[in-house]
Amino acid sequence: MLNLSREKFAELKDKKVVFPIYVEINGDELTPVSIFYNLKGKNRFLLESAESGKEGRYSFIGSGPYLKVKSYGNLIEIEKEQRTIKQHGKVLDYIKENIEQDYDKTTLSCRLQAVHLVMQGMIL
C-alpha cells in the first residue's frame, strides 16, 4: 500500500517540496535490483543499506533527481534547476545543512525520518 492518498499527493506537489512516495513490498516478489533495471527515466539510482555479508534493510530507488551533488576532495558541485554551483567544503556538511530543508516533514513517518537522517550522514 502506498503511503500517500491521491489527494495528499496533489496537495504536496503544488507546494514544490520534496516528499517521499513509498510502498512496502514482500521481498519474495521483487528485488531492488529487478525494480532498478525496469525503472524508466534519466539518472536512475539504487541505494541499499546492506552491510558486508548481510541482507539490506532499506532500498532507495528512483530516477530524475531534483538535485545532484558531486564531490572531488573539498570541491563540491551542485546541479539544481539546470544550474551548476561550485563551492568548497565537506560534501556531507553540505548535505546535512541544505538538503533536509527541501523535505516536507509532515509526510515522513518516524521510521523514514530516522532513515533519512542516517542517509544524510552516509551517502555521497
mmCIF file of N, CA and C in Angstrom, residues 49-57:
data_model
loop_
_atom_site.group_PDB
_atom_site.id
_atom_site.type_symbol
_atom_site.label_atom_id
_atom_site.label_comp_id
_atom_site.label_asym_id
_atom_site.label_seq_id
_atom_site.Cartn_x
_atom_site.Cartn_y
_atom_site.Cartn_z
ATOM 1 N N SER A 49 21.025 -0.382 2.045
ATOM 2 C CA SER A 49 21.596 -0.278 3.384
ATOM 3 C C SER A 49 22.292 -1.559 3.833
ATOM 4 N N ALA A 50 22.796 -2.332 2.917
ATOM 5 C CA ALA A 50 23.392 -3.623 3.270
ATOM 6 C C ALA A 50 24.771 -3.464 3.900
ATOM 7 N N GLU A 51 25.040 -4.316 4.877
ATOM 8 C CA GLU A 51 26.380 -4.421 5.438
ATOM 9 C C GLU A 51 27.038 -5.629 4.793
ATOM 10 N N SER A 52 28.331 -5.663 4.799
ATOM 11 C CA SER A 52 29.062 -6.761 4.178
ATOM 12 C C SER A 52 28.588 -8.104 4.729
ATOM 13 N N GLY A 53 28.159 -8.964 3.837
ATOM 14 C CA GLY A 53 27.749 -10.308 4.222
ATOM 15 C C GLY A 53 26.360 -10.401 4.822
ATOM 16 N N LYS A 54 25.614 -9.298 4.873
ATOM 17 C CA LYS A 54 24.272 -9.311 5.455
ATOM 18 C C LYS A 54 23.274 -8.748 4.447
ATOM 19 N N GLU A 55 22.001 -9.101 4.666
ATOM 20 C CA GLU A 55 20.954 -8.553 3.809
ATOM 21 C C GLU A 55 20.674 -7.108 4.191
ATOM 22 N N GLY A 56 20.260 -6.322 3.223
ATOM 23 C CA GLY A 56 19.931 -4.925 3.479
ATOM 24 C C GLY A 56 18.553 -4.780 4.106
ATOM 25 N N ARG A 57 18.343 -3.661 4.762
ATOM 26 C CA ARG A 57 17.048 -3.395 5.372
ATOM 27 C C ARG A 57 16.223 -2.431 4.535
#
